PDB file of C-alpha atoms in Angstrom:
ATOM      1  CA  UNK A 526      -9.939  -7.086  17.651  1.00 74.00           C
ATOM      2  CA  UNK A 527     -10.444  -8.122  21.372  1.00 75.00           C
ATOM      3  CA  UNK A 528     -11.942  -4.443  22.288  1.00 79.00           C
ATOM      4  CA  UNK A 529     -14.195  -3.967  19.469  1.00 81.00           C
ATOM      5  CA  UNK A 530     -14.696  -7.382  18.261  1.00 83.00           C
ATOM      6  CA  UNK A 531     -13.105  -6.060  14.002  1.00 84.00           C
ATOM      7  CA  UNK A 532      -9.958  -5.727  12.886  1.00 79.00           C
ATOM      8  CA  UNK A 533      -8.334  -1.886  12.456  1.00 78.00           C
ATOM      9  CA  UNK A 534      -9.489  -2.150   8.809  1.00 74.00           C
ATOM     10  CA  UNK A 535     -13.078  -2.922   9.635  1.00 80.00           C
ATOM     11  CA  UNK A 536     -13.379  -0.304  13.000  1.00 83.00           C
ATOM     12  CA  UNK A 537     -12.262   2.567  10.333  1.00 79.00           C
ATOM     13  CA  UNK A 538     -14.739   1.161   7.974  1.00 80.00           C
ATOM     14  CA  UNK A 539     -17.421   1.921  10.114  1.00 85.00           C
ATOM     15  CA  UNK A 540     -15.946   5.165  11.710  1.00 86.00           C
ATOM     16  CA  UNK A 541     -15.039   7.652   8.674  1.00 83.00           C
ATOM     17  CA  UNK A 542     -13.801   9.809  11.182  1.00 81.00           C
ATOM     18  CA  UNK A 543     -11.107   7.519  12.585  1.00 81.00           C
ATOM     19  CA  UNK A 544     -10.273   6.531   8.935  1.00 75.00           C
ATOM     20  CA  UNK A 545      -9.932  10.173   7.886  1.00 78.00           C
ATOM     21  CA  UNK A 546      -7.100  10.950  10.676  1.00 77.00           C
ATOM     22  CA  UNK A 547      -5.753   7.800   9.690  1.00 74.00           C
ATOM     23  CA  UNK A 548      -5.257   8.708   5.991  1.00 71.00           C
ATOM     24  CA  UNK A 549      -4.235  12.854   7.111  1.00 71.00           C
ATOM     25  CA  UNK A 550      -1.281  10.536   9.437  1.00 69.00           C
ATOM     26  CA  UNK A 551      -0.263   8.858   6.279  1.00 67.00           C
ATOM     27  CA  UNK A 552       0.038  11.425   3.945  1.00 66.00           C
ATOM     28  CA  UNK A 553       2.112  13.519   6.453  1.00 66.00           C
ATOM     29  CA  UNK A 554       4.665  10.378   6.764  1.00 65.00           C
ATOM     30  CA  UNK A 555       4.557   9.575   3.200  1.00 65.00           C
ATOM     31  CA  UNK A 556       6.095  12.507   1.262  1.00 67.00           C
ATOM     32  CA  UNK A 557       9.851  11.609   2.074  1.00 67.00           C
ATOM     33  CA  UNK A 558       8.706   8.299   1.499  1.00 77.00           C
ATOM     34  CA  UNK A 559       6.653   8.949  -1.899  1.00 81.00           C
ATOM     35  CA  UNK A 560       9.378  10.975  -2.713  1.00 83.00           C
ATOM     36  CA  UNK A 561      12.084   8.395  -2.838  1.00 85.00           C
ATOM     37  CA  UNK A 562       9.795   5.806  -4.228  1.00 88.00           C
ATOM     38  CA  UNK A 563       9.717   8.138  -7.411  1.00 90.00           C
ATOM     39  CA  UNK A 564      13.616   8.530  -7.390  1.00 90.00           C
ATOM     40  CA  UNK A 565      14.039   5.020  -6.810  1.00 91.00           C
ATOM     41  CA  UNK A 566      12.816   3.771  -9.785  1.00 94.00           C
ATOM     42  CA  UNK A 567      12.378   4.607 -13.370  1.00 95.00           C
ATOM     43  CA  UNK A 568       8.414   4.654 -14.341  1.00 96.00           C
ATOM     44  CA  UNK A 569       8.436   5.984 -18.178  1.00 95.00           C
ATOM     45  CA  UNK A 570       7.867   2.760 -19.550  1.00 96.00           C
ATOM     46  CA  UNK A 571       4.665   1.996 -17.993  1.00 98.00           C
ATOM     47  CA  UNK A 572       1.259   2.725 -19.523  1.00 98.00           C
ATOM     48  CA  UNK A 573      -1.013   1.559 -16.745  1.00 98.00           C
ATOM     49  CA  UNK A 574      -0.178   1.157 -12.917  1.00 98.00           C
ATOM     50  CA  UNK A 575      -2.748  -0.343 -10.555  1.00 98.00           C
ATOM     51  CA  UNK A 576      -1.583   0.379  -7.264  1.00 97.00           C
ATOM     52  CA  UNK A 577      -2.903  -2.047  -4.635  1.00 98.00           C
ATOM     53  CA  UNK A 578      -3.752  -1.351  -1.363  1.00 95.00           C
ATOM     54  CA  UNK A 579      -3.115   2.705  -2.729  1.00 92.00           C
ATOM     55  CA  UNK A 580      -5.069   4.185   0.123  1.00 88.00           C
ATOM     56  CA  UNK A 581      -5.790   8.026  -0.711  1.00 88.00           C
ATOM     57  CA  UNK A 582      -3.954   7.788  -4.163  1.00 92.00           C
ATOM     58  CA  UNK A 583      -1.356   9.971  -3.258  1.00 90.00           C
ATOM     59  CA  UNK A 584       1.638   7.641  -4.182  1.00 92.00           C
ATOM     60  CA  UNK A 585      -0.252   6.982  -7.626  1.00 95.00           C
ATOM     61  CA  UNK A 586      -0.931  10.822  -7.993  1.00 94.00           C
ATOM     62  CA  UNK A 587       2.521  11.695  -7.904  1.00 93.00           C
ATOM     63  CA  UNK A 588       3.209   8.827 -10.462  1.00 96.00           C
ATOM     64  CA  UNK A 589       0.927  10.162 -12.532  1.00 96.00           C
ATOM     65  CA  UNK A 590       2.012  13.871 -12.067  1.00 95.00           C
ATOM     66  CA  UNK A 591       5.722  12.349 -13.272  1.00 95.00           C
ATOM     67  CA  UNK A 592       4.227  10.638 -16.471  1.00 96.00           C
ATOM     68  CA  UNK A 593       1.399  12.153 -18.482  1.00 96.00           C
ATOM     69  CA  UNK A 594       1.241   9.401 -20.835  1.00 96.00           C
ATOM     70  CA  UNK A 595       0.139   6.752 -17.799  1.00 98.00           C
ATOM     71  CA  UNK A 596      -3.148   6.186 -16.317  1.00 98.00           C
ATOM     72  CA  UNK A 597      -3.411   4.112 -12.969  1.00 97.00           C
ATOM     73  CA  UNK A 598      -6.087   2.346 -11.029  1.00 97.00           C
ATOM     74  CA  UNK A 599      -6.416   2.949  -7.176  1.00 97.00           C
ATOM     75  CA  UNK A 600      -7.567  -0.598  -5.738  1.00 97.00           C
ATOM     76  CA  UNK A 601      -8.751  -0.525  -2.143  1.00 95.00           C
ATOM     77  CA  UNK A 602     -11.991  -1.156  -0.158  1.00 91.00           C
ATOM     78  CA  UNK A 603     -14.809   0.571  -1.413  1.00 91.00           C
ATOM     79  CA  UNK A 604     -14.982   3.292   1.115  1.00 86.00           C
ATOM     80  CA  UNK A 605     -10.964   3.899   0.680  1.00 87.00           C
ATOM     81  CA  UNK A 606     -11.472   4.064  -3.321  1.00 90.00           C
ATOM     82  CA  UNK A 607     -13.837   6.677  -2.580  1.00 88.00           C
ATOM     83  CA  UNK A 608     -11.488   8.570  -0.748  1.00 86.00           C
ATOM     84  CA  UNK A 609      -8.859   8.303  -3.088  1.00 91.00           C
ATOM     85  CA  UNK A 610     -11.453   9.701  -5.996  1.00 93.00           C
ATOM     86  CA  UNK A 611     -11.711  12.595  -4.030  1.00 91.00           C
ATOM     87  CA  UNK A 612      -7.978  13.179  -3.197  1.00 90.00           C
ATOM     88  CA  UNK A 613      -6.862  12.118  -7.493  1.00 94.00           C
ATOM     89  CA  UNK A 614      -9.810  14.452  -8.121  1.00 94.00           C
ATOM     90  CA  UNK A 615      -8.389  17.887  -6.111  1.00 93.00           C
ATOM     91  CA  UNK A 616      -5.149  16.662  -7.723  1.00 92.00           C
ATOM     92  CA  UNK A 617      -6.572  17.444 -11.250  1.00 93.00           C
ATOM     93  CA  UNK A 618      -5.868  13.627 -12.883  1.00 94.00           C
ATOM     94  CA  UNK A 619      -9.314  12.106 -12.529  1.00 86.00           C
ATOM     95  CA  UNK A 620      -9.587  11.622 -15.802  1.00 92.00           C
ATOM     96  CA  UNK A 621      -6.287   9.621 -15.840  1.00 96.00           C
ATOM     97  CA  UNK A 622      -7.561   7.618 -13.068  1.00 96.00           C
ATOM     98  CA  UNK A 623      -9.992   4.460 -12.016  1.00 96.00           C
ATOM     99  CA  UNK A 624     -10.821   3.929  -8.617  1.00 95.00           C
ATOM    100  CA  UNK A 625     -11.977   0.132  -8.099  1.00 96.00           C
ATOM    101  CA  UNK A 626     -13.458  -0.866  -4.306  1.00 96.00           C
ATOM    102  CA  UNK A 627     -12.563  -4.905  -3.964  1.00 96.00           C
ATOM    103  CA  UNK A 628     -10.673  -7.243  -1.351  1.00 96.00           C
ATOM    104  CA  UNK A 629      -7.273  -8.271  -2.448  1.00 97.00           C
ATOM    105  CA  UNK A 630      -7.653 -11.503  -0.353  1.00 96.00           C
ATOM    106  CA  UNK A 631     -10.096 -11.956  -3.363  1.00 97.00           C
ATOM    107  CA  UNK A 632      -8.459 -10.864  -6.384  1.00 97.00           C
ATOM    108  CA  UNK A 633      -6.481  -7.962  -7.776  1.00 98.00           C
ATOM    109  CA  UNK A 634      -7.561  -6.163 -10.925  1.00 97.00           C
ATOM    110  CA  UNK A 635      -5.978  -7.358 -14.623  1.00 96.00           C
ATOM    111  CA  UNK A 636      -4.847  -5.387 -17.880  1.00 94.00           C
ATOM    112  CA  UNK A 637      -2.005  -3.141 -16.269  1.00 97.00           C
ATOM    113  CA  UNK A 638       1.812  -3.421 -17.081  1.00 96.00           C
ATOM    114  CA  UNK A 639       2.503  -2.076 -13.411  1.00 97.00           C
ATOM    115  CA  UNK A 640       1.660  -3.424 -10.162  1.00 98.00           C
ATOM    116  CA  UNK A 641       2.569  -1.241  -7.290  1.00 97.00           C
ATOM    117  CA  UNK A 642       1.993  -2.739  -3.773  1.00 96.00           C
ATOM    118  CA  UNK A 643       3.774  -0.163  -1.073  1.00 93.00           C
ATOM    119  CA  UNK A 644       3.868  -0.601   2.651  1.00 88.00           C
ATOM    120  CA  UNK A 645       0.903  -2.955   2.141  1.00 92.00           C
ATOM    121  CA  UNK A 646       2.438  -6.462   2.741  1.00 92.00           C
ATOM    122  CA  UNK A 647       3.966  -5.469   6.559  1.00 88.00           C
ATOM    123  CA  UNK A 648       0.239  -5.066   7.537  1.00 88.00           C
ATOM    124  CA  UNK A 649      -0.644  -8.773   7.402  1.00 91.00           C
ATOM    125  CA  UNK A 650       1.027 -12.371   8.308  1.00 93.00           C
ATOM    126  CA  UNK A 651       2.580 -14.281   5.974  1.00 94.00           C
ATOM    127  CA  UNK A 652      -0.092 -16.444   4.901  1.00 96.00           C
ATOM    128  CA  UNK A 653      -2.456 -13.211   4.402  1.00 94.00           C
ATOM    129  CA  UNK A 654       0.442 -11.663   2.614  1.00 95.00           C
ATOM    130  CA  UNK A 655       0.920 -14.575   0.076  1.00 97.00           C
ATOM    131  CA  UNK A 656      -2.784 -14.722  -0.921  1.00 98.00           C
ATOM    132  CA  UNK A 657      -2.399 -10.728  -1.670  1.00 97.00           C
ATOM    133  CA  UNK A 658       0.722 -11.921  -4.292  1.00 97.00           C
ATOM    134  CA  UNK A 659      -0.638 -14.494  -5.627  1.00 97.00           C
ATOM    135  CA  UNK A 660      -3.482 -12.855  -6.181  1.00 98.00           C
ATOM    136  CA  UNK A 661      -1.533 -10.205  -8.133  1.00 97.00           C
ATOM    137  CA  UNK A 662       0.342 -12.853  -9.772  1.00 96.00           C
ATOM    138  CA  UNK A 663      -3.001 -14.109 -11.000  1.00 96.00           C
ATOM    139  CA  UNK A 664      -3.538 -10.311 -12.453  1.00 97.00           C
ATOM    140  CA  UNK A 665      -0.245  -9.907 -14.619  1.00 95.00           C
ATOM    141  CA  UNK A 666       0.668 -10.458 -17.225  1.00 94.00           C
ATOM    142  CA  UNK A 667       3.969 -12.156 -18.474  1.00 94.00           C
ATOM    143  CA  UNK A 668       5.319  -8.810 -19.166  1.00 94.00           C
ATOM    144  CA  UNK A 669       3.727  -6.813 -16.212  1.00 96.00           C
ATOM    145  CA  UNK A 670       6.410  -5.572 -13.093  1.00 96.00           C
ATOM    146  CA  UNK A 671       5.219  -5.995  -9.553  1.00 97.00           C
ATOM    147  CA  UNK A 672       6.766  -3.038  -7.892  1.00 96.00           C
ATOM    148  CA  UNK A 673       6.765  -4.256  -4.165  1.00 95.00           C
ATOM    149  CA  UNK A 674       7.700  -1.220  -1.298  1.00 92.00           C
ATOM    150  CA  UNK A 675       8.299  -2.174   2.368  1.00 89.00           C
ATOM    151  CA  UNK A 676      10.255  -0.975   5.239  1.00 84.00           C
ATOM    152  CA  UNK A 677      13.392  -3.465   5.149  1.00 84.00           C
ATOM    153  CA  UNK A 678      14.696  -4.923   8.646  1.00 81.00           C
ATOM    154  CA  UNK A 679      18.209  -5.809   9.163  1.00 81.00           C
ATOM    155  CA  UNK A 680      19.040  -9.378   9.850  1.00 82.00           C
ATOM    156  CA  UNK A 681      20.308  -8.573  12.967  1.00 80.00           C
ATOM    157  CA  UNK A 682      19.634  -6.015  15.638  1.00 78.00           C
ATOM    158  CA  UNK A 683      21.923  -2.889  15.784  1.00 79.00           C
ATOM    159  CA  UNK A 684      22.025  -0.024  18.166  1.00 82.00           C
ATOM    160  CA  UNK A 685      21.110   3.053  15.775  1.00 82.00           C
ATOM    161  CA  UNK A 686      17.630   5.272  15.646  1.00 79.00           C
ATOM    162  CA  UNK A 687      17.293   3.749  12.316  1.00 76.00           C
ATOM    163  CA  UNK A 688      17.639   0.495  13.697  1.00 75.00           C
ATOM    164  CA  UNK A 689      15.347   0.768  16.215  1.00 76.00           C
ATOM    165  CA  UNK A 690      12.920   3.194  14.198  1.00 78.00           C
ATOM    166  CA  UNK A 691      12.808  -0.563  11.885  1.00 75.00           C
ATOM    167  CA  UNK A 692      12.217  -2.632  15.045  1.00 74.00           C
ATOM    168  CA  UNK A 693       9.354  -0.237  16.565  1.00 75.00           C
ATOM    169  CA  UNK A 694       7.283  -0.173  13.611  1.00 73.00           C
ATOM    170  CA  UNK A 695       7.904  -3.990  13.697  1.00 66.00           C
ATOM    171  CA  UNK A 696       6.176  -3.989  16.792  1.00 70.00           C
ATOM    172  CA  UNK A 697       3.452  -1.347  16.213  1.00 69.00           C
ATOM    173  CA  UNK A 698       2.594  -3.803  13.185  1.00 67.00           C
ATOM    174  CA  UNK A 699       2.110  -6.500  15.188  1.00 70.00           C
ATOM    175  CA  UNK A 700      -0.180  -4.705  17.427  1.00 68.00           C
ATOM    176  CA  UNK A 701      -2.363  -2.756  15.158  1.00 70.00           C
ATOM    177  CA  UNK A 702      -2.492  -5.244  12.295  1.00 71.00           C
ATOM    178  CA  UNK A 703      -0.800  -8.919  13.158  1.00 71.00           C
ATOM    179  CA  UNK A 704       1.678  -8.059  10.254  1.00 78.00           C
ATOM    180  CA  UNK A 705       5.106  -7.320  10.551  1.00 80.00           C
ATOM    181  CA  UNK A 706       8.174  -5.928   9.129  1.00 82.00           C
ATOM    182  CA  UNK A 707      10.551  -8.700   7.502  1.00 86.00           C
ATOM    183  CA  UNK A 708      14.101  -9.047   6.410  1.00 83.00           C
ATOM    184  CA  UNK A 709      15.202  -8.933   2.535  1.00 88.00           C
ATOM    185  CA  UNK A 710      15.329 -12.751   2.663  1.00 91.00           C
ATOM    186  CA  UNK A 711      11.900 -13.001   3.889  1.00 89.00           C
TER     187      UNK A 711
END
């Protein structure tokens, strides 16, 4: 913010180039991640899944790929929706999918029975990160889920890689974003 006077969502707004090694980065960490997202939970009920904050769509795609039967939403900013059409698109389910440009601080698409918000919340403080779920809360329904995803810190500091894997991208989120990673209680 101090060098170039935006935030990191607004410098890759206006540099498609930065965005695009941004998004190739997070698809190459994602697939264990995506991966165990899938595993973790059981999707078969759902008929509609808006994923929030879905970047490229990849995390939806493979939803998607799982369950025929389901269509999703990607809803990001407008130039992020547009590169998700293009990635659901490759993937062949473009006709299962809606790609919707907004600003979550705003408000969060209605009519879905899913609401998937993964490693979104860690990018933003805690008052930016309760307008984002309220703002979904505003968009469900009584009998919608809100499937939320985030890296998990432990209450206490350990001395393991995974501990300190938890604690650096702590860090590297308050850095790049102001966000953070939190504890289960928070």
């Amino acid at each position: 913010n101090h060098v170039f006077g935006i935030d990191v969502w607004g410098f890759r707004a206006q540099h498609p180039e930065q965005a695009k090694i941004f998004d190739d980065a997070m698809s190459n960490l994602v697939g264990v991640v995506n991966q165990a997202i899938l595993d973790g939970y059981d999707y078969s009920s759902f008929r509609k899944m808006v994923d929030v904050g879905g970047g490229n769509g990849s995390l939806l795609a493979s939803v998607l790929k799982l369950h025929p039967a389901m269509t999703g939403i990607v809803f990001d900013m407008p130039h992020v929706a547009e590169r998700a059409r293009q990635y659901i698109t490759a993937a062949g389910l473009n006709g299962r999918c809606e790609f919707i440009g907004g600003d979550f601080f705003a408000s969060v698409p209605g009519g879905a029975d899913a609401y998937l918000i993964s490693r979104v919340i860690h990018d933003w403080d805690d008052d930016r990160s309760i307008t984002i779920l309220k703002n979904c809360r505003r968009a469900v329904s009584p009998e919608s889920k809100l499937l939320l995803v985030e890296r998990v810190l432990p209450e206490r500091a350990e001395h393991s890689a995974t501990a300190q894997t938890v604690f650096l991208a702590d860090l590297n989120m308050l850095v790049m974003t102001g966000g953070r990673e939190r504890t289960e209680a928070e």
